[in-house]
PDB file of C-alpha atoms in Angstrom:
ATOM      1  CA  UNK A  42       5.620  -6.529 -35.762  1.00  0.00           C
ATOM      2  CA  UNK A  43       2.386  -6.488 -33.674  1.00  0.00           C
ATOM      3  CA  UNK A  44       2.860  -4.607 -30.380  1.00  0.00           C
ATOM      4  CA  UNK A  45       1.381  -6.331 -27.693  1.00  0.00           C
ATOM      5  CA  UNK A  46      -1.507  -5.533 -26.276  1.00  0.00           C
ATOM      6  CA  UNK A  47      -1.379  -3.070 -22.712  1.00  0.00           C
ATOM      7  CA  UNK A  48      -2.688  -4.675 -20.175  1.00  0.00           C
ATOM      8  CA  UNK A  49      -2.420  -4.938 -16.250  1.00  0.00           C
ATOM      9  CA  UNK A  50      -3.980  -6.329 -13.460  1.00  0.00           C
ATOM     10  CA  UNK A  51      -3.552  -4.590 -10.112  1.00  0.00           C
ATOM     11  CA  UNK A  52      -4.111  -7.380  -6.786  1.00  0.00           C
ATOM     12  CA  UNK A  53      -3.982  -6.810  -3.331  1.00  0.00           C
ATOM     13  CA  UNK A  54      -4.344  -8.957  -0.317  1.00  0.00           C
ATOM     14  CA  UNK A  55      -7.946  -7.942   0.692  1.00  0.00           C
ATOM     15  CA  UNK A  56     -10.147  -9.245   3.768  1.00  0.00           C
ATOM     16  CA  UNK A  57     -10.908 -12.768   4.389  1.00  0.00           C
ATOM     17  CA  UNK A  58     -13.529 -12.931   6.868  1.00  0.00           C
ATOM     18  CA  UNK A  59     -15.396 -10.109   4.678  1.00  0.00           C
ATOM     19  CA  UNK A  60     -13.829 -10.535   0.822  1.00  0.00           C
ATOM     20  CA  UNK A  61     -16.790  -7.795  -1.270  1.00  0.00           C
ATOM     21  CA  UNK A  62     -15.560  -4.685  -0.154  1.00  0.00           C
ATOM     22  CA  UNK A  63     -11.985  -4.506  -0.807  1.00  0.00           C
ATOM     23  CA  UNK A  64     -12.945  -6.300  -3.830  1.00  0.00           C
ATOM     24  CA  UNK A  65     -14.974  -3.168  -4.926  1.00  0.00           C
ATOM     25  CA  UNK A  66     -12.627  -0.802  -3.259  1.00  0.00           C
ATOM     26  CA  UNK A  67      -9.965  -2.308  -6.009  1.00  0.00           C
ATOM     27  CA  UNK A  68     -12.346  -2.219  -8.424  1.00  0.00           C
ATOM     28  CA  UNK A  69     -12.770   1.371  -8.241  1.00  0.00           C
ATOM     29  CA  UNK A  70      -9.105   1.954  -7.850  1.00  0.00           C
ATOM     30  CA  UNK A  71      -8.446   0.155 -11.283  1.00  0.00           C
ATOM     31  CA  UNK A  72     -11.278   2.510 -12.642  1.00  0.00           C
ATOM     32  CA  UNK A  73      -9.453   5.469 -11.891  1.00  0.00           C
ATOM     33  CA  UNK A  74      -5.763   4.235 -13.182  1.00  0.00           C
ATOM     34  CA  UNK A  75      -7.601   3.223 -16.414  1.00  0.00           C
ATOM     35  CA  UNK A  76      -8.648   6.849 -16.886  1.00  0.00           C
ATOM     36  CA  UNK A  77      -5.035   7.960 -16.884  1.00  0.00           C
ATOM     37  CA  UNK A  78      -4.296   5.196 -18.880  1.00  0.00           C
ATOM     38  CA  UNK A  79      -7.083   4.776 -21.996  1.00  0.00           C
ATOM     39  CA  UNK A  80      -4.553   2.534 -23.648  1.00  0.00           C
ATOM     40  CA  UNK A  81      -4.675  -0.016 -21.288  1.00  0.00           C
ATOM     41  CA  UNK A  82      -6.895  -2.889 -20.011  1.00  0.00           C
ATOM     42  CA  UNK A  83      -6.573  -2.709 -16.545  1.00  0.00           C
ATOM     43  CA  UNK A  84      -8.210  -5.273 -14.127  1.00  0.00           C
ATOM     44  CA  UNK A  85      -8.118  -5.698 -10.206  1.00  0.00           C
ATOM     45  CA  UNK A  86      -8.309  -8.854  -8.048  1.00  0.00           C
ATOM     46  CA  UNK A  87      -7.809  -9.205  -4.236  1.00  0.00           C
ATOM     47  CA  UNK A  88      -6.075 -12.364  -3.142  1.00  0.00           C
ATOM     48  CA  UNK A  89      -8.918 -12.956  -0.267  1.00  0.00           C
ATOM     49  CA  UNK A  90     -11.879 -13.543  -2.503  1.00  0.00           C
ATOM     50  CA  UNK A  91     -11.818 -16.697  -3.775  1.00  0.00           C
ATOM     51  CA  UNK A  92     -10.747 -17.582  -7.337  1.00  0.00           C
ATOM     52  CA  UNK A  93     -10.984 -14.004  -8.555  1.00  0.00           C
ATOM     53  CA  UNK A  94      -7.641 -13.600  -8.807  1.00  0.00           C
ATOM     54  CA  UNK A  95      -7.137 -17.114 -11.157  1.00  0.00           C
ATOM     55  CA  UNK A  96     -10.393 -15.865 -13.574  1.00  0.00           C
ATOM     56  CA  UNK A  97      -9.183 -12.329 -14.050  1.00  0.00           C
ATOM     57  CA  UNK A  98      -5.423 -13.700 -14.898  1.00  0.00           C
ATOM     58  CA  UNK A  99      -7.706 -15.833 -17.776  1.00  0.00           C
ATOM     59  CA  UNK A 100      -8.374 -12.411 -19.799  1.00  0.00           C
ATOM     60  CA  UNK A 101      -4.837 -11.062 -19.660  1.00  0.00           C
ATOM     61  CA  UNK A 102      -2.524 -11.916 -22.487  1.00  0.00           C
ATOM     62  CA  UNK A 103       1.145 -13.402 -22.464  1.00  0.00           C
ATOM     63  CA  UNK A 104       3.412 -10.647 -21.553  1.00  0.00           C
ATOM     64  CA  UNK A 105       0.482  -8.653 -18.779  1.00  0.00           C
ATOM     65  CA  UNK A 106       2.183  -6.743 -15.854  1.00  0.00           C
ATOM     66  CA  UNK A 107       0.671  -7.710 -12.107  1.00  0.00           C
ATOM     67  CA  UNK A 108       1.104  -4.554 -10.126  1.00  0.00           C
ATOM     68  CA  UNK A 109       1.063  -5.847  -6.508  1.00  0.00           C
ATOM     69  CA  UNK A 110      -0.425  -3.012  -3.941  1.00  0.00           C
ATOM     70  CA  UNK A 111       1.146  -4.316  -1.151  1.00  0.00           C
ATOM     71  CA  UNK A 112       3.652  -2.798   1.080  1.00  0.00           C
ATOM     72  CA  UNK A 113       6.115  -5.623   1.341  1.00  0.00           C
ATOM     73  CA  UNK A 114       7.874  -8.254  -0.821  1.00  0.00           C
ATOM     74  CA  UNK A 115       7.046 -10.884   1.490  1.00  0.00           C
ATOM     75  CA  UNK A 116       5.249 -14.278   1.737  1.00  0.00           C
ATOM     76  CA  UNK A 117       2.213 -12.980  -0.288  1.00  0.00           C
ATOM     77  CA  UNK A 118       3.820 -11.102  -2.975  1.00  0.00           C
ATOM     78  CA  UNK A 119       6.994 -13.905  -3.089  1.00  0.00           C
ATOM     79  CA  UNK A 120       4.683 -17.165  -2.677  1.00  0.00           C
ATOM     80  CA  UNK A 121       1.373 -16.603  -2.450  1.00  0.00           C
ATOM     81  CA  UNK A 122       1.076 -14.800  -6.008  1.00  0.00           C
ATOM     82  CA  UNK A 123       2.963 -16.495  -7.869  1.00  0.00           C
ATOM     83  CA  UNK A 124       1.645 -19.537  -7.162  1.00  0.00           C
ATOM     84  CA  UNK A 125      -1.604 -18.631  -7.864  1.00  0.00           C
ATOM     85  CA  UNK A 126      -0.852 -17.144 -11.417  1.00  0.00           C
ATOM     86  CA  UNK A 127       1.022 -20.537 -12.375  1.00  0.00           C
ATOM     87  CA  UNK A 128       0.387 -21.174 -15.487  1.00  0.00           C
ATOM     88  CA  UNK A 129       0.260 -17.726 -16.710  1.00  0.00           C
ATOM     89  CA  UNK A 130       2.666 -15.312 -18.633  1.00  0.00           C
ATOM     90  CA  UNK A 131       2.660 -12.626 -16.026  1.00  0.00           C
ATOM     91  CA  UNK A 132       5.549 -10.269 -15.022  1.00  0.00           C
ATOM     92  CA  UNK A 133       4.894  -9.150 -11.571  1.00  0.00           C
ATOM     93  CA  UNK A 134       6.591  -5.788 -10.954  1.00  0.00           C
ATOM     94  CA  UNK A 135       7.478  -4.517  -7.543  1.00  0.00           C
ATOM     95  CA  UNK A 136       5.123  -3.943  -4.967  1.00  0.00           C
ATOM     96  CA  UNK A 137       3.838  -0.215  -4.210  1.00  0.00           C
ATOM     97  CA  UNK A 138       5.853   0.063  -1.161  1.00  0.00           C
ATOM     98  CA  UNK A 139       9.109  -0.588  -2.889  1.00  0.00           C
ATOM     99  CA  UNK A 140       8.135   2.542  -5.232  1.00  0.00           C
ATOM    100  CA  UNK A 141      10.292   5.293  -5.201  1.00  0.00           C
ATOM    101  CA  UNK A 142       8.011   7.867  -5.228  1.00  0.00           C
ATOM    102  CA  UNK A 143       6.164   6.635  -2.748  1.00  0.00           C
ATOM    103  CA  UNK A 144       7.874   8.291  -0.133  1.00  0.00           C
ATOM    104  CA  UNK A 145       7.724  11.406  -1.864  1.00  0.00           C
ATOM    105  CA  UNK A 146       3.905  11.214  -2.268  1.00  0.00           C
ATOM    106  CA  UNK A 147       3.681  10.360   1.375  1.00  0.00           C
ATOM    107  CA  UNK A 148       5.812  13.835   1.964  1.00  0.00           C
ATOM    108  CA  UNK A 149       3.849  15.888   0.600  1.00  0.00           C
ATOM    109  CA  UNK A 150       0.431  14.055   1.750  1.00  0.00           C
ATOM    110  CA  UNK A 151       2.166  15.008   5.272  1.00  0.00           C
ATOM    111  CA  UNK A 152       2.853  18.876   4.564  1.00  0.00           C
ATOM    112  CA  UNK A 153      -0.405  19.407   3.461  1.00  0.00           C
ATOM    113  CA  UNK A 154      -1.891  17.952   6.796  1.00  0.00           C
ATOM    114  CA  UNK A 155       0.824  19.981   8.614  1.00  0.00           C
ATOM    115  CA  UNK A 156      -0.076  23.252   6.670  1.00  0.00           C
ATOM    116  CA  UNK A 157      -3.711  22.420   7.227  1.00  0.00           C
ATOM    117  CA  UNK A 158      -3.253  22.887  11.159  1.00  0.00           C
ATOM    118  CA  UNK A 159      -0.657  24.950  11.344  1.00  0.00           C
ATOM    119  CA  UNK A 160       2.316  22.675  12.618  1.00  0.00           C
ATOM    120  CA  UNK A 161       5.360  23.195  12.214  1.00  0.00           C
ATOM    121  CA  UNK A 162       7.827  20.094  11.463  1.00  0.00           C
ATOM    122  CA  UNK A 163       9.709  20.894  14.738  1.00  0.00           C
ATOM    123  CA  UNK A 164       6.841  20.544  16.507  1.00  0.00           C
ATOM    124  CA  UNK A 165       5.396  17.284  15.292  1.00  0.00           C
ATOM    125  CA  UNK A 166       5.472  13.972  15.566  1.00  0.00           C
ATOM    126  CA  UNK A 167       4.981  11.086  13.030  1.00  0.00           C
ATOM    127  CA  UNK A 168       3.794   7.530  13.551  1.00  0.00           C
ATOM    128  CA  UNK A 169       3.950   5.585  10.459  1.00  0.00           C
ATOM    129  CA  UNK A 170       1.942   2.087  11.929  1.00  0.00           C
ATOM    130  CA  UNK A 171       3.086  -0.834   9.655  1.00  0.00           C
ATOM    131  CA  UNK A 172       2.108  -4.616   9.669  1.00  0.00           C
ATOM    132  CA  UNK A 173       5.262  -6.209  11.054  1.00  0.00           C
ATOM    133  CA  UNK A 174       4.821 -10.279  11.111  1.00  0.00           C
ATOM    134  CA  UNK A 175       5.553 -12.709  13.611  1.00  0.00           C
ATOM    135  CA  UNK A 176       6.967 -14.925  10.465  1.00  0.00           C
ATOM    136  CA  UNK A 177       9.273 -13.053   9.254  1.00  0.00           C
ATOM    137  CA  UNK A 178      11.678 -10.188   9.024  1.00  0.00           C
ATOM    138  CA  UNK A 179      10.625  -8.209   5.569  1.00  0.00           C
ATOM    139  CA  UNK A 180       6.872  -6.528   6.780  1.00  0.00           C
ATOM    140  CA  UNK A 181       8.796  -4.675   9.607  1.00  0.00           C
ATOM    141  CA  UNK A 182      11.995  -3.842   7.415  1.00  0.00           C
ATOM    142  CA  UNK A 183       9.587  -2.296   4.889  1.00  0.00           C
ATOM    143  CA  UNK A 184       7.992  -0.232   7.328  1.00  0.00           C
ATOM    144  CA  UNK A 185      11.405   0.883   9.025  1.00  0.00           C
ATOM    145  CA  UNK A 186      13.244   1.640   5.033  1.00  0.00           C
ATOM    146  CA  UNK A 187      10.014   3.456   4.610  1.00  0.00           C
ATOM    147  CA  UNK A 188      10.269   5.576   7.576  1.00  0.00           C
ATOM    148  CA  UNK A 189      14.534   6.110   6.774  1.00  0.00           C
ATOM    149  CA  UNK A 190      12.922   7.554   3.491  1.00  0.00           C
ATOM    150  CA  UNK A 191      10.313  10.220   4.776  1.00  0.00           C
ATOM    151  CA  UNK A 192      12.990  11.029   7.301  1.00  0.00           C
ATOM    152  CA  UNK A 193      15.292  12.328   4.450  1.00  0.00           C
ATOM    153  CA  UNK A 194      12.533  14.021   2.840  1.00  0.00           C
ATOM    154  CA  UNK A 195      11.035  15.755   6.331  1.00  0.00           C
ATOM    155  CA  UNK A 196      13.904  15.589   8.346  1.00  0.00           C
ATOM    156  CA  UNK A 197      12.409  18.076  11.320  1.00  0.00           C
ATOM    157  CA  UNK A 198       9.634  15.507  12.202  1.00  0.00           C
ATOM    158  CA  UNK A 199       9.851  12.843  14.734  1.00  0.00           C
ATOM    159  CA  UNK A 200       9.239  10.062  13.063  1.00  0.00           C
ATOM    160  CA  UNK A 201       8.570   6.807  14.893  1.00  0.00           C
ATOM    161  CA  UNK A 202       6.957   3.136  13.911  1.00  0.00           C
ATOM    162  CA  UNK A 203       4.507   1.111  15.601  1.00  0.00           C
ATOM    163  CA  UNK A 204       3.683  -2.303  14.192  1.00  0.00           C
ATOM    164  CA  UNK A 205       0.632  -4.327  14.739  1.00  0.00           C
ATOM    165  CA  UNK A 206       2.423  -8.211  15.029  1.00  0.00           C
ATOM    166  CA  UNK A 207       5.607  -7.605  17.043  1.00  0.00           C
ATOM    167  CA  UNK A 208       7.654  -4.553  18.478  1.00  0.00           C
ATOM    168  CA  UNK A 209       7.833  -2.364  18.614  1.00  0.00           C
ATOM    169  CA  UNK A 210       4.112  -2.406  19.144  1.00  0.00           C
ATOM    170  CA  UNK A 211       2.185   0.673  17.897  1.00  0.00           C
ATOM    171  CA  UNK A 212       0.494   1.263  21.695  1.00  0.00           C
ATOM    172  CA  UNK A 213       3.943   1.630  22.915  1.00  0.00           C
ATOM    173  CA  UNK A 214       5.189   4.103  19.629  1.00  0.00           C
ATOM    174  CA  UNK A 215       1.762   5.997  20.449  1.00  0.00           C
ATOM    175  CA  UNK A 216       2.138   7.092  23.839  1.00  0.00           C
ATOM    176  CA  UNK A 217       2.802  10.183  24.987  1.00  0.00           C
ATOM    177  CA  UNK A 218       3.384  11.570  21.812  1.00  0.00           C
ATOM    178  CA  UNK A 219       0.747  14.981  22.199  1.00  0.00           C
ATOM    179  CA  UNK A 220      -1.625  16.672  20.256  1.00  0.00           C
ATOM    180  CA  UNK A 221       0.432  17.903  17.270  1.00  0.00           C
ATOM    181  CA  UNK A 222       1.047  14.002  16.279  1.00  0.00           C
ATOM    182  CA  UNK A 223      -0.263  12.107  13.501  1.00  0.00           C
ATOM    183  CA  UNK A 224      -0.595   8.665  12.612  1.00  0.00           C
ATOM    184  CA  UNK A 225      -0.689   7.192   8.950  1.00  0.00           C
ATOM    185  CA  UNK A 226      -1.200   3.701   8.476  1.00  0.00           C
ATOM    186  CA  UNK A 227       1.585   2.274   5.950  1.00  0.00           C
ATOM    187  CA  UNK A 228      -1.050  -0.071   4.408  1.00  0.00           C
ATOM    188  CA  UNK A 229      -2.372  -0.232   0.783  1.00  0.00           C
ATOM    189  CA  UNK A 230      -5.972  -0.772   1.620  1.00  0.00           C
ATOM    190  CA  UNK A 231      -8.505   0.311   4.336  1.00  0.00           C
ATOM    191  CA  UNK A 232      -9.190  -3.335   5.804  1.00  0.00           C
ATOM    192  CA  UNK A 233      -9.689  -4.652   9.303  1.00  0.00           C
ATOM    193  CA  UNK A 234      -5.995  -3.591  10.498  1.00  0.00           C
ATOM    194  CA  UNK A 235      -7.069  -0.080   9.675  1.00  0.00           C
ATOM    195  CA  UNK A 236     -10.725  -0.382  10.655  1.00  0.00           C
ATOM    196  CA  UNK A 237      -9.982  -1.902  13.928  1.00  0.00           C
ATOM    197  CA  UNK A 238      -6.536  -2.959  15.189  1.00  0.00           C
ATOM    198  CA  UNK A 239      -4.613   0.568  14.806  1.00  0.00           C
ATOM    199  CA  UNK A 240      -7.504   2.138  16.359  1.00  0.00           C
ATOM    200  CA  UNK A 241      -7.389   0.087  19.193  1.00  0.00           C
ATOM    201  CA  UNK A 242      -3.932   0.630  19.752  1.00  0.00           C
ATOM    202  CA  UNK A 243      -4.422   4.283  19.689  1.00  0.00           C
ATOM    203  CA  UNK A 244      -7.045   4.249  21.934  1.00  0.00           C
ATOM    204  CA  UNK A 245      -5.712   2.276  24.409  1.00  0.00           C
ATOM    205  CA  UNK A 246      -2.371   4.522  24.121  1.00  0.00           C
ATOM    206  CA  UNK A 247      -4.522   7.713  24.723  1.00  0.00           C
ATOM    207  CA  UNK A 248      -3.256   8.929  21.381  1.00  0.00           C
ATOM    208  CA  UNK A 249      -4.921  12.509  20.732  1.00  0.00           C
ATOM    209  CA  UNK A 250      -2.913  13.291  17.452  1.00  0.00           C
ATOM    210  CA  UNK A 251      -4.664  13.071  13.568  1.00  0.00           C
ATOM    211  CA  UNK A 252      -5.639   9.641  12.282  1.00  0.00           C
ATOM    212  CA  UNK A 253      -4.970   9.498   8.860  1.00  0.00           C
ATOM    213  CA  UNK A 254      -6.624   7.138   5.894  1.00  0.00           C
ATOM    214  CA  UNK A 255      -4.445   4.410   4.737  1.00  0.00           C
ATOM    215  CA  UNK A 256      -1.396   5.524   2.581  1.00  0.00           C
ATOM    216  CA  UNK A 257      -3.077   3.329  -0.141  1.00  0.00           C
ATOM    217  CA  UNK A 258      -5.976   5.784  -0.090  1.00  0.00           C
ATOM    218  CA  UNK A 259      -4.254   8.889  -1.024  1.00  0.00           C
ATOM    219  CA  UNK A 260      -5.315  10.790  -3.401  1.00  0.00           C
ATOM    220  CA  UNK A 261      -2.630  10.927  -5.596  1.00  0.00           C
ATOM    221  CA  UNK A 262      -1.991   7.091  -5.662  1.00  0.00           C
ATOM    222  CA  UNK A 263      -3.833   6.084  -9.237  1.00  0.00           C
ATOM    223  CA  UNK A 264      -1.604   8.560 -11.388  1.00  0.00           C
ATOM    224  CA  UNK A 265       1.684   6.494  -8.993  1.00  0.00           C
ATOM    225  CA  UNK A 266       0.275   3.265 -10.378  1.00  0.00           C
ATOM    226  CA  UNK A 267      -0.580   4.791 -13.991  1.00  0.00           C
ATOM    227  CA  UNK A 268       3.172   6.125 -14.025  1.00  0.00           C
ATOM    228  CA  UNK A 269       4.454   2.838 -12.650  1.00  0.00           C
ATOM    229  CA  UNK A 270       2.661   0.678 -15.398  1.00  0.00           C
ATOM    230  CA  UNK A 271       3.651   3.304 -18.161  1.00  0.00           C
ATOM    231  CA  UNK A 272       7.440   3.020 -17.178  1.00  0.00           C
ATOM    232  CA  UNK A 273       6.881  -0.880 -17.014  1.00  0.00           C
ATOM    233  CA  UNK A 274       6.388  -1.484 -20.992  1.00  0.00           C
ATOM    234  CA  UNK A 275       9.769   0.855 -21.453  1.00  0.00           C
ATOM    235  CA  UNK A 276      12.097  -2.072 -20.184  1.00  0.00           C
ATOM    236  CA  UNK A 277       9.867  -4.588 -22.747  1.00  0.00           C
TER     237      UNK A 277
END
């Protein structure tokens, strides 16, 4: 029997008013899990740029996993998508911020940043700054089972949320939080939430703490995604 070949493609929502350089953010992204992985065809597509997503899904064989690097299962991942791939033999596996070592990565992406300046846990403050959606419920319960997680794993920080679409707002979680405070965006890529709402908020909050890249950025995240593909094709 033929074994199928291993293939993914790896989407994400991407900007709409400015589609190329998410698109080429992905790009790279898929680069670097295809290194980890040089059994694999691995492709990227953001839902923003137009029909990329429906001409990559045209190279993938029956039986291709979509890894989805968003942060919630909601209207994109649970409509959006699959509508888009109709047609086609995908499996879409969960989206990154349903992985469960996620939180773990995130951890330890903290601690270093705390051993860095010489925090202590007891002495700092967390504000994990999610989407939230006037819509619906499931961006702003991702963000809040996402901060229930890293406050098992750190349990001496303060951890507190700010959303961007509905409260609580991230200029109200911001205030008055000090110096030893650090913000990290629960987003998957670096778009215009990241480039200008959350920094917006802060600075309207007088927030005076570290601003940290997107979660999606860290450095550790292609060998998550490598892992997560790898572990797909055992339940096949």
């Amino acid at each position: 029997m033929t074994t199928p070949p291993k293939q993914a493609l790896i989407v994400a929502h991407g900007q709409p008013s400015d589609p190329e350089p998410p698109e080429l953010w992905l790009a790279d992204f898929a680069a670097q899990v295809a290194a980890l992985l040089p059994d694999w065809t691995i492709r990227s597509a953001t839902i923003a740029k137009p029909e990329t997503l429906e001409n990559q899904a045209l190279h993938l064989s029956d039986d291709a996993v979509v890894f989805p690097m968003f942060m919630a299962d909601g209207w994109f991942v649970g409509r959006v998508l699959p509508r888009r791939l109709k047609g086609h033999n995908l499996r879409i596996l969960p989206p990154l911020g349903f992985h469960a070592e996620l939180p773990p990565l995130a951890a330890a992406l903290i601690q270093d940043h705390l051993s860095a300046q010489d925090w202590a846990e007891s002495e700092t403050h967390l504000l994990l700054a999610g989407h939230g959606s006037a819509k619906g419920d499931k961006a702003a319960l991702s963000t809040r089972n996402f901060a229930g997680s890293l406050a098992e794993l750190l349990p001496e920080i303060d951890i507190v949320q700010g959303l961007i679409e509905e409260s609580p707002f991230i200029f109200d979680a911001a205030r008055d939080l000090g110096d030893r405070a650090m913000c990290l965006p629960f987003f998957a890529l670096e778009g215009g939430h990241c480039k200008f709402d959350i920094p917006q908020a802060l600075d309207a909050a007088g927030f005076t703490g570290l601003r940290l890249p997107p979660l999606g950025h860290a450095a550790a995240l292609p060998a998550l995604v490598a892992q997560a593909l790898k572990e797909s094709r055992k339940n096949t």
